[in-house]
Coordinates of C-alpha atoms and ligand atoms in Angstrom, one line a residue:
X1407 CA 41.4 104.6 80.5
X1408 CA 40.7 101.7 77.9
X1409 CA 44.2 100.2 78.6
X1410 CA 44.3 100.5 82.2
X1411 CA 40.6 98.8 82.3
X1412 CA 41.9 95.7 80.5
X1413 CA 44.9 95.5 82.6
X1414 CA 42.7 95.9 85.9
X1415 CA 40.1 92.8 84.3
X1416 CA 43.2 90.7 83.3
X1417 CA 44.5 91.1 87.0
X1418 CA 41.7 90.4 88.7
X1419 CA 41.1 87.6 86.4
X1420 CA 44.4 85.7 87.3
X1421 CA 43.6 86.5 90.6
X1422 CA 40.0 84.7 90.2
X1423 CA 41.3 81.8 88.5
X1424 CA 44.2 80.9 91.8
X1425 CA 41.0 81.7 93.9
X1426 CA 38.6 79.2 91.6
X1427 CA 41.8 76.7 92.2
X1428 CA 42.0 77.0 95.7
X1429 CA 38.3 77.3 96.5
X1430 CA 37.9 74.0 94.5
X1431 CA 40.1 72.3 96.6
X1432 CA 39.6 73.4 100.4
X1433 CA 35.4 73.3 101.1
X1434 CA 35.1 75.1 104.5
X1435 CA 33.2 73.2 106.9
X1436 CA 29.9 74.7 108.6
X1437 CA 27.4 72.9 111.1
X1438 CA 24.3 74.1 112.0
X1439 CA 21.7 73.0 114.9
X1440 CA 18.5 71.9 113.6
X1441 CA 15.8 74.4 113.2
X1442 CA 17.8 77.2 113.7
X1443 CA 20.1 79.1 111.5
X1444 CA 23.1 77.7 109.3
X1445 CA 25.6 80.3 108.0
X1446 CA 26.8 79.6 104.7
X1447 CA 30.2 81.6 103.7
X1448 CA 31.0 83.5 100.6
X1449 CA 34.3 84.6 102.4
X1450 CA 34.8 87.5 99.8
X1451 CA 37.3 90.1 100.1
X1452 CA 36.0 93.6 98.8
X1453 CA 39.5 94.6 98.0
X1454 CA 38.2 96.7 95.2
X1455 CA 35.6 98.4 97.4
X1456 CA 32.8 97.3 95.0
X1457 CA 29.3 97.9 95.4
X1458 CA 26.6 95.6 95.6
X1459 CA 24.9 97.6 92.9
X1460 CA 27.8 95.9 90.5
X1461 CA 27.6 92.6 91.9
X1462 CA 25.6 89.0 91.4
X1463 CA 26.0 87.5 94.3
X1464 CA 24.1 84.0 94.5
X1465 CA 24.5 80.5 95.9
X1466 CA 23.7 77.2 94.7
X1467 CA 23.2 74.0 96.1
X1468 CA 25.0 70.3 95.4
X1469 CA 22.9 69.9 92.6
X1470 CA 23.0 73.3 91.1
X1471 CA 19.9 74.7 92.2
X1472 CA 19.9 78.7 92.9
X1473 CA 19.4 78.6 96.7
X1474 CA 19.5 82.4 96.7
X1475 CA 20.3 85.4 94.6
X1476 CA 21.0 89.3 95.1
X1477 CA 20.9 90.8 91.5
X1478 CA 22.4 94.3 91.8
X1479 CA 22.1 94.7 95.3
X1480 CA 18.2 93.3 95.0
X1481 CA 16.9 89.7 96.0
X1482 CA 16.1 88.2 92.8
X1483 CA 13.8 85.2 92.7
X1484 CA 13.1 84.0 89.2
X1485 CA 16.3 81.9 89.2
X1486 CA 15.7 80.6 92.5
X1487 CA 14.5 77.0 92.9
X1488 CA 11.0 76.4 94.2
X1489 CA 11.9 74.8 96.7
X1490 CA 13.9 77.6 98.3
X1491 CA 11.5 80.2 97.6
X1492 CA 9.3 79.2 100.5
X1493 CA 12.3 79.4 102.7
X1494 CA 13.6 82.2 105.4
X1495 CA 16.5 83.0 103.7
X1496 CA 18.9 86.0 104.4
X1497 CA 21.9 87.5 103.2
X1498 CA 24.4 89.2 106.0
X1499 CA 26.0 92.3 104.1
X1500 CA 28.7 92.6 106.0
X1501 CA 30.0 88.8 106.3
X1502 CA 29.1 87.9 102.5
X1503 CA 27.5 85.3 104.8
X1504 CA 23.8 83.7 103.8
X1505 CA 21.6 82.5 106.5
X1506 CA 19.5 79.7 106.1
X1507 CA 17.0 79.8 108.6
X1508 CA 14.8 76.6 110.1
X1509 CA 17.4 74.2 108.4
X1510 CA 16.7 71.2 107.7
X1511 CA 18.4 67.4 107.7
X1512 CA 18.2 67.6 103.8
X1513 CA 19.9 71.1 103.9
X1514 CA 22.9 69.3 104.5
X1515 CA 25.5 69.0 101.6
X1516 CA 27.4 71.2 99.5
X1517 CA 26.8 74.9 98.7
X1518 CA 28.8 77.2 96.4
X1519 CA 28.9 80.5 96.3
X1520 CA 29.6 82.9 93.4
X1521 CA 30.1 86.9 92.7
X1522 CA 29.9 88.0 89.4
X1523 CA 30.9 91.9 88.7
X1524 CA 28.6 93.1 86.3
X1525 CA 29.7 95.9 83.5
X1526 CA 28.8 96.9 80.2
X1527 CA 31.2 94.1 79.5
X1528 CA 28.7 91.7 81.2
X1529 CA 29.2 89.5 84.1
X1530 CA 32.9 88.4 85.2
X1531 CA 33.1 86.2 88.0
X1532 CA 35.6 87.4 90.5
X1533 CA 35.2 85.2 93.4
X1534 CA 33.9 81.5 94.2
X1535 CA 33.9 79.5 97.2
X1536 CA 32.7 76.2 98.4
X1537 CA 31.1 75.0 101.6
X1538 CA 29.7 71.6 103.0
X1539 CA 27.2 71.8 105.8
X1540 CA 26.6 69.7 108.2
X1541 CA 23.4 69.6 110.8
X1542 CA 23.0 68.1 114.0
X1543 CA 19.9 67.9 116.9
X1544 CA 20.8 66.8 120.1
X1545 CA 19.4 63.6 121.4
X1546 CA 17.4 64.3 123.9
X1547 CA 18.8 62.9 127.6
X1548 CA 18.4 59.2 127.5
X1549 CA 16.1 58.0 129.9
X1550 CA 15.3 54.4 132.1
X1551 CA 11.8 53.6 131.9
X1552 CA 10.5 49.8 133.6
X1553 CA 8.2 48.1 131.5
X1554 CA 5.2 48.2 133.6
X1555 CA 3.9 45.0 132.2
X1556 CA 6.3 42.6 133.0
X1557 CA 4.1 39.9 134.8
X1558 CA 7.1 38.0 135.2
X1559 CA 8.8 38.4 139.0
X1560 CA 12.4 37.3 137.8
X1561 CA 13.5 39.9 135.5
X1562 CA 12.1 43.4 134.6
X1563 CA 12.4 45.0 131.6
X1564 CA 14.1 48.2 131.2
X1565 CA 13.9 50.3 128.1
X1566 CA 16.3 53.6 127.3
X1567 CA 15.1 55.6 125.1
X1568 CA 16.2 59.3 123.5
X1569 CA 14.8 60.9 120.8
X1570 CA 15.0 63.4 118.3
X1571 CA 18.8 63.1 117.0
X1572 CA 20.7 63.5 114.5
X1573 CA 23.1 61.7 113.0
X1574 CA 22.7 58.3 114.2
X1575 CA 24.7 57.4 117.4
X1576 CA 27.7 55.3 117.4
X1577 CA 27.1 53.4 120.7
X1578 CA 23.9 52.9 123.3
X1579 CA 24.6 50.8 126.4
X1580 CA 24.2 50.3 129.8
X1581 CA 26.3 50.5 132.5
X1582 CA 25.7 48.5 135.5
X1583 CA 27.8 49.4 138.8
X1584 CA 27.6 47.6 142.0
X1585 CA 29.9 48.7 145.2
X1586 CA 33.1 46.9 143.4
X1587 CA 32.3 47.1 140.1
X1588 CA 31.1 48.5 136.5
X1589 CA 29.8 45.9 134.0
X1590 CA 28.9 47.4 130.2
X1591 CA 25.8 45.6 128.3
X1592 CA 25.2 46.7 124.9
X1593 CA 22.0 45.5 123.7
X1594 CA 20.7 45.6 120.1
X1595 CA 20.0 49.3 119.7
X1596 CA 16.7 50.0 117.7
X1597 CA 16.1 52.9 115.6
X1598 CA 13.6 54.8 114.2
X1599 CA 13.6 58.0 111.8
X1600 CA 10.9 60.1 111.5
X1601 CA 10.2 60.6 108.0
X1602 CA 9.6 64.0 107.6
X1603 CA 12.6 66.0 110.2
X1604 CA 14.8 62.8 109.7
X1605 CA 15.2 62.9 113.1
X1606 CA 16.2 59.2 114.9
X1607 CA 14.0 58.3 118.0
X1608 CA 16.8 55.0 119.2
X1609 CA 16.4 52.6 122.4
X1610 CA 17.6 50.0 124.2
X1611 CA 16.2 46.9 126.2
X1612 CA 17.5 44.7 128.9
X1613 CA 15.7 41.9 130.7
X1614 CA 17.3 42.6 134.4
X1615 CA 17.1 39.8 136.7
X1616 CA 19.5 40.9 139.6
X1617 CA 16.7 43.2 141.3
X1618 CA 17.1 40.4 144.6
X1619 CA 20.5 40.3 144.8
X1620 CA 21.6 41.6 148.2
X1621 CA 23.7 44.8 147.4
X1622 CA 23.1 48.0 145.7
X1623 CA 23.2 48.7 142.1
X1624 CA 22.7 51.5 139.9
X1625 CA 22.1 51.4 136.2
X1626 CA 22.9 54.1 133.6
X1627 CA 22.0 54.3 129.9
X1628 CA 24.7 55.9 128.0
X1629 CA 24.4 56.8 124.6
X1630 CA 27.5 58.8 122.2
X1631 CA 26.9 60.6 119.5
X1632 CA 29.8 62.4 117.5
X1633 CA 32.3 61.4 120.1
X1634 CA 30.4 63.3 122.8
X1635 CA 28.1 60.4 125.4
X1636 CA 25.0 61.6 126.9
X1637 CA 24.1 59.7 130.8
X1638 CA 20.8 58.9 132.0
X1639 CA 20.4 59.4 135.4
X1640 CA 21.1 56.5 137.3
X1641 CA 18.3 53.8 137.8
X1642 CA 19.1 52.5 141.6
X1643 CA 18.5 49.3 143.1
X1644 CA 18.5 49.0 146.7
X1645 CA 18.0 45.6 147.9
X1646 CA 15.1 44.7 149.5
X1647 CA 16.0 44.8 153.5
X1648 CA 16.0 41.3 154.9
X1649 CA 13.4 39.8 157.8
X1650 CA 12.4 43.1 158.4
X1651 CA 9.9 43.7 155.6
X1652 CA 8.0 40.4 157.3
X1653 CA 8.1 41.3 160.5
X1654 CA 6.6 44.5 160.1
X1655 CA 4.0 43.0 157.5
X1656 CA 2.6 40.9 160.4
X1657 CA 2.6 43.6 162.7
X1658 CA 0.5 45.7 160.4
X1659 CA -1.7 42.6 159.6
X1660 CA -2.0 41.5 163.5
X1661 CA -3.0 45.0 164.3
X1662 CA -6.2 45.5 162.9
X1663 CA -7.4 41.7 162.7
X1664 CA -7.1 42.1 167.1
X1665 CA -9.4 45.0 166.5
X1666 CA -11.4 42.8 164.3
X1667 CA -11.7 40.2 166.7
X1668 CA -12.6 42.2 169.8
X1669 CA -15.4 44.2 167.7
X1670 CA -16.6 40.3 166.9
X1671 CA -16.6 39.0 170.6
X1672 CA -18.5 42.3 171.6
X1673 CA -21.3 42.1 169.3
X1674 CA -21.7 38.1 169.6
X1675 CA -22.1 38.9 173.3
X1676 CA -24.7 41.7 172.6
X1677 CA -26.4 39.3 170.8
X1678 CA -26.2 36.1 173.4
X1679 CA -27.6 38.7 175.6
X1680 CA -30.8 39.7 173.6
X1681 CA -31.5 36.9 172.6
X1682 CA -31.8 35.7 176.4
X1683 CA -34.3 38.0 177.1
X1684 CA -37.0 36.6 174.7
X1685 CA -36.3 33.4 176.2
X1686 CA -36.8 34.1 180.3
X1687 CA -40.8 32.3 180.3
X1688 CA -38.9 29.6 179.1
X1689 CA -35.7 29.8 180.8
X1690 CA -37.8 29.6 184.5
X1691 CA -38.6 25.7 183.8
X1692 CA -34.9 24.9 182.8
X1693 CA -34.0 27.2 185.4
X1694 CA -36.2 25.2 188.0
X1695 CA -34.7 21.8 186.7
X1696 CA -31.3 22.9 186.8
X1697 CA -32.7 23.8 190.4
X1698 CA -33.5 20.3 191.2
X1699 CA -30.3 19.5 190.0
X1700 CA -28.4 21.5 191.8
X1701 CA -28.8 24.4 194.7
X1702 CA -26.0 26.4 193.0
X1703 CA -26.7 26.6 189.7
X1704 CA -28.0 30.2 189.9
X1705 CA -25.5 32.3 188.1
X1706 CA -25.2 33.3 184.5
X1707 CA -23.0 31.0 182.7
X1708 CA -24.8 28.0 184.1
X1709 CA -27.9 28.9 182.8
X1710 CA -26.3 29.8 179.4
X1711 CA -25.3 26.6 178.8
X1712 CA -29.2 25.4 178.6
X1713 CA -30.1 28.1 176.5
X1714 CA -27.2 27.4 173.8
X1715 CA -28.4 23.4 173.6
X1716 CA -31.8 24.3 172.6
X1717 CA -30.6 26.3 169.6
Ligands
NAG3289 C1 11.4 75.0 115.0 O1 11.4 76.2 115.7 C2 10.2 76.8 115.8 C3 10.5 78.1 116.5 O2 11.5 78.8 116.0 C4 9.2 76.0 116.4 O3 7.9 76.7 116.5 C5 9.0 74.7 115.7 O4 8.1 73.8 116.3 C6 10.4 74.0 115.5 N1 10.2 72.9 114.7 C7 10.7 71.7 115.0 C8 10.4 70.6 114.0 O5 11.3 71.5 116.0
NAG3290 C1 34.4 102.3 99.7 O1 33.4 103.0 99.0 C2 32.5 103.8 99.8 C3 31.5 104.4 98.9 O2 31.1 103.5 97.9 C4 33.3 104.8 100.5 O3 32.4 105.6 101.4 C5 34.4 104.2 101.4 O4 35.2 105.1 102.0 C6 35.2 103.3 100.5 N1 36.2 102.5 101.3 C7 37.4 102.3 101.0 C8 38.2 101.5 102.0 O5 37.9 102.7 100.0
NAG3291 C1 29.6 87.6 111.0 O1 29.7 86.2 111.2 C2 30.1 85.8 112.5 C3 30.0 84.3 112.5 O2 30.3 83.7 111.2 C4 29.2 86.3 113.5 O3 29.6 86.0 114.8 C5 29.1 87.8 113.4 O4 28.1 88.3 114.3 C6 28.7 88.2 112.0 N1 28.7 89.7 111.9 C7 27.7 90.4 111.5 C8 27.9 91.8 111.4 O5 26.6 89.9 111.2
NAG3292 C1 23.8 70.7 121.9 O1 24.7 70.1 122.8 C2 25.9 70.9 122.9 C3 26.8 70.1 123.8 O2 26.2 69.7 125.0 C4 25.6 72.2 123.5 O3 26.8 73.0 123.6 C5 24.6 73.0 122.6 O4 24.3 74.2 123.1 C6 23.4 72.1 122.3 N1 22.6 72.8 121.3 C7 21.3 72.8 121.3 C8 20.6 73.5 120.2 O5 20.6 72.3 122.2
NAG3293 C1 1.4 42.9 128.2 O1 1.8 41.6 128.2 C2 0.8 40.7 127.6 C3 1.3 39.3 127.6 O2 2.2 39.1 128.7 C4 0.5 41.2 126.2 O3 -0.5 40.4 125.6 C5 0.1 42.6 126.1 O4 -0.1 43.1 124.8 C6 1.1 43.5 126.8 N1 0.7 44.9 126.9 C7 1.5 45.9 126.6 C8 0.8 47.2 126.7 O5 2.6 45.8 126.2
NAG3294 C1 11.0 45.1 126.7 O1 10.3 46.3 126.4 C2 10.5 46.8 125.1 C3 9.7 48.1 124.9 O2 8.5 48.1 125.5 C4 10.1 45.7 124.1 O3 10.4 46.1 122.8 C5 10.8 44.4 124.3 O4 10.4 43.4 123.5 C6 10.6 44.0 125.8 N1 11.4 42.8 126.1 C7 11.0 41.8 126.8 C8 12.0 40.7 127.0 O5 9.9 41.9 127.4
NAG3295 C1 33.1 44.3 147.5 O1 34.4 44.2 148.0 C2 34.4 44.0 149.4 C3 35.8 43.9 149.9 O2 36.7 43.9 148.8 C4 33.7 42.7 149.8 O3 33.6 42.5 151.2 C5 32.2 42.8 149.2 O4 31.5 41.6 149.5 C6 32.2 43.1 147.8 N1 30.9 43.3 147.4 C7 30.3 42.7 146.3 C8 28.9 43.1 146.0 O5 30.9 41.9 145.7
NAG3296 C1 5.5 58.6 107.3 O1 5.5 57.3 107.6 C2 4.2 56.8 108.0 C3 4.3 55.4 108.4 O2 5.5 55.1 109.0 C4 3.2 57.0 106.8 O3 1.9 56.6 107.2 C5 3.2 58.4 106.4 O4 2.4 58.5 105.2 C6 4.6 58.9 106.0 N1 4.6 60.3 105.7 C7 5.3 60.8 104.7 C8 5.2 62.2 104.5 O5 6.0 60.1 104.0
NAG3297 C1 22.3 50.9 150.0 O1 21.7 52.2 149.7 C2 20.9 52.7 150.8 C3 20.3 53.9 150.4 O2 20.8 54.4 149.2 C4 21.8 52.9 152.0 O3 21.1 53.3 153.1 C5 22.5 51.6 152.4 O4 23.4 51.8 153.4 C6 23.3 51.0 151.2 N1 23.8 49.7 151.5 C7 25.0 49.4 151.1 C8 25.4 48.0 151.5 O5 25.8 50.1 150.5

């Protein structure tokens, strides 16, 4: 039994070292989506059918922090770092996977994983393996927003903004297409990384001065990230529609100042006519020397035009 122990440890032992070799050499890569789960790999093959109850299974992080540890089939937390133990952390059975839950910018980097079987002999590692992670958060869809306060009539300003990416984008631009062609403008892109999810909030601004130019344009913001571009959706121009615009301006303006003026003529003849009334005591003397003036002189505008003269 003794014999065939040692020759079973010194097996698995060569085997472990060409597996500490390889692992050392080949990290696997994993990605996770920000704030949700990241799967780091152990990759272990139970060829030996061991049980958990003989194993120490834990990771560790680029700077050799326990991230996690199952002692003997039990999470174990007084070698775990601190800053870990606050975290949802879980350990998938039957992958030999760990799940990092919530992750973080900062989780990114590399993790190791190690199984120790533990005997009376004490703990023999028989398996290591390395991965690096990597975490990404989409940029939100860029969007086209006209500065409201441009008091200027030549140009407006248009911003594109996204937010809440990671890692920073390669390239922001716009792309401005009229019937024949596509022109590409790449303004300075600005950046800003909120300090706490590291997350970039980035943007763009062009001073547009074609908005009277007599065709239609359309303007998208395109912004690439990891080789993949996200579009805006498109920011038309149509060009304002010549003459007509004026013509139907004075139509509407014509309208109501017609109304306007009839209203006016209607109540300055209310008022010529009340005011006549007061005046017919005096209006019979004028009205008699307009008589002696003339026979005619009887009807109503003639004997306005007295009345007006006096005021
Ligand atoms: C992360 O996801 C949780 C839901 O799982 C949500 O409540 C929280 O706001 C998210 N945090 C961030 C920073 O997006
Ligand atoms: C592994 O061990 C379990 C008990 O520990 C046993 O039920 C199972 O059949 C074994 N599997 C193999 C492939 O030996
Ligand atoms: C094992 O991991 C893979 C991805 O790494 C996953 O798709 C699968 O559901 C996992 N299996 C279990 C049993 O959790
Ligand atoms: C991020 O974008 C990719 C590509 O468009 C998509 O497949 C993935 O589902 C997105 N993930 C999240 C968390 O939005
Ligand atoms: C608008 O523009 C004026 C000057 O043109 C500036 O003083 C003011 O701060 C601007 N307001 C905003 C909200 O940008
Ligand atoms: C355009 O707007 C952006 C964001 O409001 C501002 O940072 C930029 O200075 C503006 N540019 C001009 C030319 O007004
Ligand atoms: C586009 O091309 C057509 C014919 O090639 C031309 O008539 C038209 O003026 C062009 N439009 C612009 C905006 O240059
Ligand atoms: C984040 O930055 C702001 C200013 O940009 C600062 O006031 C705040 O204290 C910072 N928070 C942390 C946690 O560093
Ligand atoms: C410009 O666009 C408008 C509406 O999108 C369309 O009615 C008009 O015909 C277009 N003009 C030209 C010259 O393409």
């Amino acid at each position: 039994m003794g014999i065939c122990d040692s020759t079973m440890g010194l097996k698995s032992t060569l085997f472990v070292t060409a597996l500490l070799l390889s692992g050392a050499v080949a990290a696997v890569k994993t990605q996770a989506y920000f704030n949700e789960t990241a799967y780091l790999p152990c990759q272990f093959i139970n060829s030996q059918n061991r049980s958990l109850d003989e194993l120490v299974v834990f990771w560790q992080n680029q700077e050799k922090l326990v991230v996690y540890e199952l002692y003997q089939g039990k999470e174990k937390y007084d070698n775990v770092d601190s800053k870990y133990k606050s975290r949802h952390i879980s350990f998938d059975e039957e992958n030999w996977t760990l799940q990092l839950h919530n992750v973080e910018i900062k989780d990114q980097g590399d993790y190791q994983c190690f199984i120790h079987h533990k005997s009376h002999k004490g703990l023999v590692p028989i398996h290591k393996m390395s991965s690096e992670l990597s975490v990404i958060a989409n940029f939100s869809q860029p969007e086209i927003l006209e500065d409201s306060n441009t008091s200027s009539k030549s140009y407006r300003n248009l911003t594109c903004y996204s937010v809440q990416g990671y890692p920073h984008p390669e390239e922001m631009y716009f792309l401005l297409r009229t019937e024949n062609s596509t022109t590409k403008y790449s303004p300075t892109m600005q950046k800003s990384q909120d300090n706490i999810t590291e997350l970039y909030k980035v943007s763009i601004s062009w001073s547009y001065s074609g908005f009277h130019d007599p065709s239609n344009r359309s303007i998208t913001c395109v912004l690439c990230v990891l080789g993949m571009c996200l579009f805006s959706k498109p920011y038309n121009i149509v060009p304002p529609k010549t003459h007509l615009p004026p013509k139907d301006n004075m139509l509407w303006i014509a309208a109501p100042s017609l109304v306007i003026v009839g209203v006016m003529v209607f109540f300055l003849a209310q008022w010529k006519r009340k005011k006549k009334q007061p005046d017919l005591s005096r209006e019979r003397h004028e009205s008699e020397t307009i008589k002696m003036e003339g026979e005619e002189s009887k009807n109503a505008t003639h004997q306005q035009v007295p009345t007006l003269q006096h005021c």
